[in-house]
XYZ file of C-alpha atoms in Angstrom:
579
model
C 105.610 -38.580 -19.373
C 109.201 -36.383 -19.225
C 112.136 -38.084 -17.708
C 114.093 -36.350 -15.596
C 117.205 -34.793 -16.641
C 120.487 -35.074 -14.169
C 122.883 -32.436 -15.590
C 126.043 -31.236 -14.191
C 128.411 -28.720 -15.516
C 131.617 -26.981 -13.957
C 133.483 -24.481 -15.373
C 137.131 -24.861 -15.206
C 140.124 -22.289 -15.621
C 143.272 -23.121 -17.061
C 145.435 -23.095 -13.967
C 143.434 -26.373 -12.482
C 145.198 -29.296 -12.862
C 144.216 -31.806 -15.444
C 142.982 -35.185 -14.002
C 145.672 -37.985 -14.603
C 144.264 -39.633 -17.966
C 145.902 -41.595 -20.298
C 145.264 -40.340 -23.695
C 145.125 -42.179 -27.054
C 147.967 -41.841 -29.287
C 148.523 -39.278 -31.732
C 149.139 -41.307 -35.012
C 148.543 -38.300 -37.701
C 150.744 -35.616 -35.654
C 149.276 -31.887 -35.075
C 151.552 -30.665 -37.997
C 149.852 -32.790 -40.637
C 147.039 -32.306 -42.753
C 147.774 -35.707 -44.481
C 146.075 -38.227 -44.318
C 142.531 -36.741 -44.397
C 141.610 -39.049 -41.905
C 143.186 -40.434 -39.215
C 141.204 -43.350 -38.375
C 139.564 -44.476 -41.608
C 141.596 -46.479 -44.441
C 140.198 -45.540 -47.866
C 141.709 -45.210 -51.317
C 141.381 -44.518 -55.109
C 139.971 -41.167 -54.474
C 137.829 -38.685 -56.761
C 136.153 -35.363 -56.097
C 133.519 -32.976 -56.904
C 132.761 -29.104 -55.765
C 129.243 -28.477 -54.148
C 127.759 -25.362 -52.797
C 131.178 -24.568 -51.142
C 131.984 -28.000 -49.708
C 134.597 -30.321 -51.464
C 133.194 -33.756 -51.420
C 135.581 -36.751 -51.549
C 135.228 -40.478 -52.301
C 137.121 -43.329 -52.188
C 137.162 -47.281 -52.047
C 136.682 -48.453 -48.040
C 139.660 -49.993 -47.743
C 138.710 -50.358 -43.654
C 135.942 -52.728 -44.813
C 138.607 -54.746 -45.927
C 140.628 -54.184 -42.936
C 137.886 -55.022 -40.386
C 136.691 -58.255 -42.584
C 140.599 -59.473 -41.834
C 140.325 -58.938 -38.169
C 142.670 -56.165 -38.634
C 145.473 -58.389 -39.759
C 146.991 -59.567 -43.203
C 147.305 -58.216 -46.483
C 144.704 -56.064 -48.442
C 143.081 -58.407 -51.035
C 140.183 -55.849 -51.980
C 137.964 -58.774 -52.343
C 135.381 -57.573 -49.587
C 135.235 -53.979 -50.630
C 131.827 -53.556 -51.460
C 131.155 -49.906 -49.821
C 132.475 -46.473 -50.694
C 133.540 -43.869 -48.059
C 132.347 -40.122 -48.181
C 134.140 -36.746 -46.831
C 133.703 -33.583 -47.188
C 135.410 -30.208 -46.076
C 135.142 -26.237 -46.752
C 138.140 -25.181 -45.034
C 141.113 -28.229 -46.484
C 141.896 -29.453 -42.931
C 138.584 -30.254 -40.845
C 137.237 -33.312 -42.821
C 133.095 -34.313 -41.818
C 132.926 -38.315 -42.638
C 129.541 -38.956 -44.136
C 129.676 -42.600 -43.672
C 129.800 -45.200 -46.008
C 127.221 -46.040 -49.108
C 126.559 -49.735 -49.204
C 127.063 -50.479 -52.828
C 126.512 -54.094 -52.462
C 122.946 -53.296 -50.732
C 122.156 -50.655 -53.524
C 122.927 -53.547 -56.289
C 121.653 -56.445 -54.846
C 119.082 -56.726 -57.499
C 121.336 -56.543 -60.365
C 121.607 -59.682 -62.857
C 123.502 -62.713 -62.636
C 123.427 -63.472 -66.245
C 125.737 -63.401 -67.806
C 127.871 -63.511 -64.518
C 130.333 -60.738 -65.300
C 127.459 -58.207 -65.721
C 126.496 -58.605 -61.900
C 127.930 -56.947 -58.714
C 130.715 -58.225 -56.872
C 132.839 -55.249 -55.495
C 132.803 -51.357 -55.544
C 136.305 -49.974 -56.195
C 138.035 -46.478 -57.464
C 134.793 -44.417 -57.760
C 134.551 -41.382 -59.986
C 131.833 -38.458 -59.397
C 130.447 -35.756 -61.058
C 127.249 -33.799 -60.905
C 125.106 -31.460 -63.210
C 122.071 -29.224 -63.023
C 119.332 -30.884 -65.078
C 117.254 -27.861 -66.238
C 114.201 -30.180 -67.123
C 113.567 -31.398 -64.136
C 115.198 -28.142 -61.988
C 116.950 -30.410 -59.956
C 120.981 -31.440 -59.097
C 121.668 -34.775 -60.395
C 125.074 -36.495 -59.028
C 126.441 -39.775 -60.792
C 129.011 -41.981 -59.116
C 130.739 -44.593 -61.064
C 132.732 -47.222 -59.417
C 134.596 -50.745 -61.082
C 133.400 -54.243 -60.437
C 136.821 -55.676 -60.211
C 138.217 -56.271 -63.651
C 134.511 -56.995 -64.991
C 133.287 -53.258 -65.762
C 131.718 -50.661 -64.264
C 128.919 -49.688 -62.581
C 127.115 -46.362 -61.815
C 124.977 -44.891 -58.935
C 122.870 -41.870 -59.055
C 121.421 -39.287 -56.146
C 120.122 -35.893 -56.163
C 122.489 -34.851 -53.232
C 126.488 -35.720 -52.968
C 125.876 -37.636 -49.824
C 122.731 -39.405 -51.429
C 120.264 -41.354 -50.970
C 121.795 -43.099 -54.026
C 120.106 -45.516 -56.075
C 121.048 -47.892 -58.950
C 119.357 -46.862 -62.258
C 120.392 -50.027 -63.959
C 120.017 -53.506 -62.990
C 123.567 -54.663 -64.103
C 126.970 -52.844 -65.114
C 127.285 -49.829 -67.358
C 130.325 -51.013 -69.000
C 131.288 -54.823 -69.167
C 132.738 -57.073 -71.651
C 129.836 -57.036 -74.177
C 130.126 -52.880 -74.475
C 131.113 -51.863 -77.697
C 134.877 -51.100 -77.970
C 135.499 -52.354 -74.771
C 138.604 -54.702 -73.653
C 137.383 -58.171 -74.522
C 137.135 -60.854 -71.718
C 140.732 -62.363 -70.806
C 142.488 -59.506 -72.129
C 142.648 -56.386 -70.327
C 140.120 -54.889 -67.522
C 137.415 -52.656 -67.978
C 137.978 -50.889 -64.800
C 138.921 -47.932 -62.854
C 136.507 -45.117 -64.126
C 136.952 -41.469 -64.764
C 133.848 -39.060 -65.548
C 133.782 -35.576 -66.470
C 130.527 -33.552 -68.219
C 132.069 -31.065 -70.961
C 131.293 -27.536 -71.701
C 128.347 -28.651 -74.021
C 126.769 -30.915 -71.075
C 128.171 -34.244 -72.866
C 129.398 -36.982 -70.581
C 132.458 -38.795 -71.158
C 133.802 -42.240 -69.169
C 137.562 -43.218 -69.211
C 137.895 -46.786 -68.281
C 140.302 -49.886 -68.338
C 143.824 -51.152 -67.139
C 146.043 -53.940 -66.707
C 147.016 -54.354 -70.241
C 150.917 -56.097 -71.288
C 153.790 -54.264 -69.523
C 155.207 -52.698 -72.699
C 155.146 -49.044 -73.802
C 151.707 -49.325 -75.455
C 149.441 -51.675 -73.561
C 146.341 -50.232 -75.637
C 143.776 -51.021 -72.533
C 142.601 -47.295 -71.950
C 139.187 -46.936 -73.249
C 136.774 -43.398 -73.477
C 133.452 -43.701 -74.389
C 130.730 -41.006 -74.895
C 127.453 -41.094 -72.557
C 124.136 -40.704 -73.631
C 122.157 -37.614 -72.098
C 120.994 -40.140 -69.052
C 124.620 -40.287 -68.086
C 123.363 -43.979 -67.588
C 123.900 -45.506 -71.065
C 126.881 -45.323 -73.739
C 126.746 -43.419 -76.946
C 128.078 -45.446 -79.585
C 131.448 -47.449 -79.163
C 134.617 -46.865 -77.012
C 137.765 -46.104 -78.429
C 141.370 -46.387 -77.503
C 143.325 -43.876 -75.834
C 147.107 -44.566 -76.755
C 148.605 -44.042 -73.411
C 151.943 -44.870 -72.792
C 152.844 -46.934 -70.320
C 149.354 -47.208 -69.048
C 148.388 -49.127 -66.184
C 145.307 -48.162 -64.173
C 143.679 -45.119 -61.894
C 141.861 -43.387 -65.004
C 140.192 -39.902 -64.654
C 139.098 -36.790 -66.732
C 139.126 -33.134 -66.537
C 138.052 -30.547 -69.042
C 140.151 -27.602 -68.636
C 139.556 -24.439 -70.784
C 137.999 -26.434 -73.105
C 140.434 -29.178 -73.167
C 140.303 -32.740 -72.198
C 142.663 -33.648 -69.818
C 143.166 -37.472 -69.051
C 145.299 -38.915 -66.215
C 146.610 -42.125 -65.119
C 149.090 -44.558 -63.310
C 151.879 -45.861 -65.162
C 153.057 -49.556 -65.328
C 156.314 -51.400 -64.703
C 157.616 -51.959 -67.941
C 161.248 -51.546 -68.825
C 161.986 -48.242 -69.924
C 164.478 -48.118 -73.211
C 165.761 -44.752 -74.229
C 165.456 -45.652 -77.515
C 161.963 -46.970 -77.887
C 160.762 -43.557 -75.799
C 162.938 -41.568 -78.258
C 160.989 -43.242 -81.217
C 157.837 -42.390 -79.353
C 158.867 -38.764 -79.020
C 160.041 -38.218 -82.643
C 156.693 -40.209 -83.874
C 154.257 -37.771 -82.069
C 156.324 -34.635 -81.888
C 156.641 -34.158 -78.260
C 159.395 -33.392 -75.722
C 158.309 -34.964 -72.458
C 160.703 -37.123 -70.519
C 159.489 -40.806 -70.405
C 157.476 -41.665 -66.936
C 158.764 -43.433 -63.844
C 156.783 -46.742 -62.491
C 153.898 -46.128 -60.879
C 153.690 -42.232 -61.324
C 150.608 -40.067 -62.520
C 151.143 -39.273 -66.275
C 148.353 -37.062 -68.082
C 147.173 -36.321 -71.941
C 145.348 -33.912 -73.728
C 142.802 -33.698 -76.133
C 140.144 -31.565 -77.988
C 138.407 -34.266 -79.606
C 137.908 -37.382 -77.331
C 136.540 -39.564 -79.617
C 139.689 -39.613 -81.767
C 142.086 -41.858 -80.767
C 144.971 -39.716 -82.374
C 143.865 -36.390 -81.212
C 145.455 -37.219 -77.442
C 148.826 -35.863 -76.977
C 150.982 -37.061 -74.173
C 152.171 -34.093 -72.026
C 154.219 -36.078 -68.804
C 154.346 -36.806 -65.024
C 152.332 -34.661 -62.841
C 151.933 -37.090 -59.905
C 155.057 -38.807 -58.393
C 154.839 -42.347 -56.717
C 153.594 -41.475 -53.620
C 155.588 -44.037 -51.461
C 154.307 -43.868 -47.628
C 154.005 -47.577 -47.795
C 151.957 -48.432 -50.533
C 152.911 -50.007 -53.870
C 150.323 -48.503 -56.147
C 149.001 -45.217 -57.125
C 145.555 -43.311 -58.065
C 144.966 -40.028 -57.743
C 142.096 -37.131 -59.014
C 143.094 -33.814 -59.971
C 140.558 -31.066 -58.703
C 139.961 -27.812 -58.746
C 138.082 -26.307 -55.575
C 137.225 -22.379 -54.628
C 139.589 -21.364 -57.318
C 142.903 -23.664 -56.371
C 144.019 -27.054 -58.049
C 144.600 -29.981 -55.480
C 146.225 -33.408 -56.085
C 144.180 -35.848 -54.021
C 145.539 -39.308 -53.995
C 146.423 -42.236 -52.053
C 149.499 -43.718 -49.497
C 149.521 -45.728 -46.541
C 150.910 -43.411 -43.682
C 148.168 -44.335 -40.967
C 148.628 -47.929 -41.710
C 152.721 -47.200 -41.485
C 152.414 -45.633 -37.954
C 150.021 -48.391 -37.021
C 152.185 -50.928 -37.922
C 155.404 -49.416 -36.610
C 153.673 -48.418 -33.305
C 152.714 -52.140 -32.923
C 148.749 -51.443 -32.935
C 148.713 -54.026 -35.945
C 150.727 -56.825 -36.829
C 153.852 -56.575 -38.841
C 152.582 -58.292 -41.887
C 149.404 -56.315 -42.126
C 149.091 -53.874 -45.332
C 148.636 -52.525 -47.413
C 145.403 -50.583 -46.086
C 145.689 -46.813 -47.905
C 144.828 -43.552 -46.687
C 143.453 -40.816 -48.679
C 145.854 -37.884 -48.762
C 145.727 -34.042 -50.440
C 148.341 -31.982 -51.639
C 148.276 -28.592 -53.714
C 148.703 -28.645 -57.513
C 149.528 -26.105 -59.809
C 147.902 -25.957 -63.188
C 148.334 -23.545 -66.164
C 144.529 -23.682 -67.291
C 145.633 -21.961 -70.661
C 148.420 -24.687 -71.763
C 146.659 -27.369 -69.392
C 150.167 -27.972 -68.247
C 150.088 -29.386 -64.795
C 153.415 -29.258 -62.554
C 155.073 -31.900 -60.833
C 153.467 -32.152 -57.432
C 155.238 -32.541 -54.105
C 153.669 -35.441 -51.592
C 154.255 -34.859 -48.255
C 152.236 -35.301 -44.781
C 151.811 -31.422 -44.078
C 149.410 -31.730 -46.987
C 147.098 -28.926 -48.205
C 147.272 -25.698 -45.814
C 143.539 -24.026 -44.572
C 141.962 -22.100 -47.021
C 139.507 -20.518 -44.080
C 138.603 -20.750 -40.224
C 136.213 -22.770 -38.945
C 133.300 -21.255 -37.418
C 132.474 -22.350 -33.895
C 129.221 -20.683 -33.857
C 127.734 -22.731 -36.467
C 126.432 -26.325 -35.476
C 129.144 -28.680 -36.123
C 128.645 -32.569 -36.515
C 131.033 -34.691 -34.255
C 132.494 -36.679 -37.394
C 133.928 -33.426 -38.493
C 137.165 -33.331 -37.581
C 141.523 -32.740 -38.421
C 142.386 -35.823 -36.181
C 141.543 -37.570 -33.616
C 142.784 -40.590 -31.062
C 141.172 -43.475 -29.769
C 138.487 -43.657 -32.090
C 137.604 -46.416 -34.251
C 135.944 -46.906 -37.346
C 133.189 -49.339 -35.954
C 132.642 -46.770 -33.405
C 130.486 -44.375 -36.094
C 127.367 -46.315 -35.256
C 124.092 -46.089 -37.095
C 121.800 -46.153 -34.376
C 118.649 -45.009 -35.837
C 118.658 -47.326 -38.793
C 114.619 -46.614 -39.613
C 114.400 -42.713 -38.452
C 112.365 -40.462 -41.061
C 114.928 -37.634 -40.017
C 118.158 -37.700 -41.007
C 120.768 -34.857 -40.212
C 123.195 -36.323 -43.217
C 120.529 -37.855 -46.017
C 122.653 -40.773 -46.356
C 121.018 -43.573 -47.036
C 123.786 -46.194 -45.447
C 124.735 -43.830 -42.775
C 121.816 -41.926 -41.186
C 122.077 -40.211 -38.014
C 125.806 -40.941 -37.879
C 127.406 -40.597 -34.225
C 130.559 -40.966 -32.853
C 131.127 -43.470 -30.009
C 133.976 -41.942 -27.573
C 135.920 -44.172 -24.529
C 137.695 -42.682 -21.862
C 141.063 -41.222 -23.003
C 139.841 -40.715 -26.519
C 139.963 -37.230 -28.177
C 138.773 -35.361 -31.406
C 140.831 -32.352 -32.851
C 139.609 -29.212 -34.643
C 141.706 -26.866 -36.275
C 141.938 -23.024 -36.939
C 138.624 -22.173 -34.601
C 138.072 -18.331 -34.993
C 136.204 -17.469 -31.646
C 136.385 -13.468 -32.783
C 136.949 -10.714 -30.468
C 134.041 -11.208 -27.805
C 134.538 -14.776 -27.217
C 132.450 -17.568 -26.318
C 129.726 -17.608 -23.734
C 128.169 -21.019 -24.018
C 129.163 -24.549 -25.273
C 126.559 -26.961 -26.413
C 127.227 -30.903 -26.704
C 124.836 -32.809 -28.231
C 125.403 -36.220 -26.638
C 124.014 -39.582 -24.843
C 125.603 -41.462 -22.227
C 127.468 -40.808 -19.088
C 130.708 -39.081 -19.431
C 132.907 -36.328 -18.839
C 134.145 -33.905 -21.543
C 137.183 -31.492 -21.638
C 137.823 -28.912 -24.151
C 141.497 -28.311 -24.096
C 143.205 -25.520 -26.119
C 146.487 -26.215 -28.201
C 147.269 -29.882 -27.265
C 145.266 -32.628 -25.820
C 147.038 -32.721 -22.407
C 146.698 -29.082 -21.726
C 144.526 -28.102 -18.787
C 140.649 -27.836 -19.436
C 139.328 -24.640 -20.429
C 135.925 -26.195 -19.880
C 134.212 -29.052 -18.796
C 130.750 -30.720 -19.443
C 129.437 -33.339 -17.607
C 126.718 -35.209 -18.719
C 124.223 -38.133 -18.120
C 121.275 -38.881 -20.467
C 119.898 -41.916 -22.109
C 119.053 -40.275 -25.471
C 120.854 -37.728 -27.539
C 120.484 -34.470 -25.580
C 121.603 -30.985 -25.846
C 123.876 -30.421 -22.615
C 124.888 -26.593 -22.024
C 127.590 -24.985 -20.081
C 128.627 -21.330 -19.447
C 132.076 -20.359 -20.422
C 134.459 -18.113 -19.634
C 134.711 -15.650 -22.625
C 138.511 -14.820 -21.975
C 139.003 -18.507 -22.525
C 137.546 -18.631 -25.916
C 138.740 -15.590 -28.093
C 140.960 -15.281 -31.258
C 141.626 -18.043 -33.616
C 142.471 -21.357 -31.879
C 144.833 -23.093 -34.054
C 143.865 -26.475 -32.054
C 140.917 -27.339 -29.936
C 140.621 -30.720 -28.557
C 137.592 -32.339 -27.015
C 138.950 -34.807 -24.860
C 136.521 -37.392 -23.172
C 137.855 -38.441 -19.542
C 135.086 -40.501 -18.439
C 132.880 -42.519 -20.755
C 130.191 -44.844 -20.122
C 128.114 -45.813 -23.498
C 129.171 -42.387 -24.534
C 128.161 -40.852 -28.260
C 128.707 -37.514 -29.570
C 126.827 -36.229 -32.292
C 126.857 -32.569 -32.555
C 128.372 -29.496 -30.974
C 128.101 -25.421 -30.717
C 129.754 -22.523 -29.128
C 127.473 -19.328 -28.565
C 129.170 -15.957 -29.336
C 129.334 -14.004 -25.817
C 128.443 -10.345 -28.140
C 125.186 -12.370 -28.917
C 122.236 -12.022 -26.311
C 120.276 -15.333 -25.520
C 120.874 -19.116 -26.595
C 118.397 -19.437 -29.639
C 121.316 -20.112 -32.108
C 122.045 -23.301 -30.542
C 119.177 -24.393 -32.426
C 116.752 -23.282 -34.644
C 113.875 -25.731 -34.001
C 110.934 -24.406 -32.310
C 109.959 -26.414 -28.902
C 107.036 -28.385 -29.484
C 107.184 -29.477 -25.610
C 108.864 -27.938 -22.960
C 109.404 -28.084 -19.236
C 112.177 -27.106 -16.569
C 113.973 -28.765 -13.669
C 116.494 -27.846 -11.106
C 119.528 -29.246 -10.887
C 118.518 -32.600 -8.918
C 115.913 -33.006 -11.689
C 112.893 -31.957 -9.710
C 110.325 -30.882 -12.333
C 109.600 -26.808 -11.818
C 106.157 -25.125 -12.316
C 107.572 -22.160 -12.472
C 110.930 -21.505 -13.312
C 110.880 -17.535 -12.679
C 110.079 -18.263 -9.024
C 113.180 -20.827 -8.669
C 116.608 -19.149 -7.642
C 119.665 -20.594 -9.297
C 120.337 -22.659 -12.185
C 117.159 -23.578 -14.017
C 117.764 -26.765 -16.679
C 115.010 -25.887 -19.567
C 114.296 -29.216 -21.367
C 112.489 -29.277 -24.813
C 111.255 -31.490 -27.741
C 111.580 -30.041 -31.156
C 109.060 -30.743 -34.008
C 111.043 -33.729 -35.334
C 110.912 -35.338 -31.869
C 114.634 -34.493 -30.891
C 114.948 -33.736 -27.206
C 117.431 -30.276 -26.116
C 118.316 -29.025 -23.028
C 119.829 -25.957 -22.009
C 121.022 -24.264 -18.802
C 119.693 -20.881 -17.521
C 119.702 -18.600 -14.696
């Protein structure tokens, strides 16, 4: 009835020589917090704050990258899903997988053709608490190429998501929208104002002039899935795309990317005089912003200037979101630094591009005046706002950086399981596949003064994982050797002196691997008695073994190490070592 468990755990010290091992290259850099993912191409970010975490959503450039065979140009045509990340410290990011928008919208109408599903680009997200149902509601809008805007709905920031409509929300037939054959109805930007009213901006690709007249905004009905009236124009100078909305101190703040039109001083001076402003004209491909106190009045929008520069970093377009999180503002945008590093290192072909990556830098906003200061973009990125707690259960998909972990190796192992640790309909029970030489890095783990006495690795396969401090090539501070055909908890004893204080960089390095998948990990505080913190699930079936895998009828009479194995109420197998 029980499978025998063969587990070997070895404790090493910093003085022991590290086994010869070819480690995967660090393309992100230990001093860089940008991009947020060291292995996943994603773009066009949007974000929300919920329960102390920042959730970031983006176009899944990596889907096109894989479809292309990791070569060629990004044509965007095969991007039919949205990626989801979250963080609570701004440096360690959890990958929640992808939202399979194509699957969710498979039942959409194809008559007329332009109201059906094609792609999912440039998401924009918001949420509210519904007092009537006493439930939190999340709304995710995305553009369906140039045809219009679709919407998804969920009761959690990571799903499961559903399509509340059988067609696009915004399309060529929407009153006030851009007409077919002229400008695009894409790149949505959503916000809910202080009165609980939803607003949606969209539009772009107008003529390359000072006033393309392609930007639109429309009021949403209380359902957030239907428009309320006709869309109106936002007279946005040099408007191109990348619409987003915020409400700051009761004012509506609209942001967008500028176009490549020629800038005439005389033309701009005439515009400034007409509108009574002093702002300088924007350079091409920069992030601009306007402010209004009445969004449905086209003449109420006032141009304020540029706040986001052209990101450079190998990309020729710009898309950003201004987000307040834990009392601070952030500029979330995309560049292509990861693609540039891979290309220069010969990992991908020289003609490969442009596959983008999401980055974050701090922003400065005067909420009273809605002034957004010019943002500095760089690879250093945002700074940590808190330390990571190693004594909480952490998903293996949480990392600051990694090496040798490919996007495809985030696998949906148990597609039909009813127990999901993530709640994402498209990516349940994510696990990270690791090869020999691959590694995952976490930053700012605070072990406290007493240090860690145990380490639990939830994994399957046959392999060896070393915990290394400071750099991936450092001597191992602890080693976990494991072999199991199912996902199990493997526990080792630690020397607390090796794991005290704030460790700026902690690496989990896999030095040997056969079909190895990691699911989660957790340390135990040496100041806490017992090991109950490793899992809160109560054991349903429990048995003990010695290290040779022999079943013990009475573990208390056994001298030496005992491996206790149990299955919790969810059917998950756990194992731990005791004496």
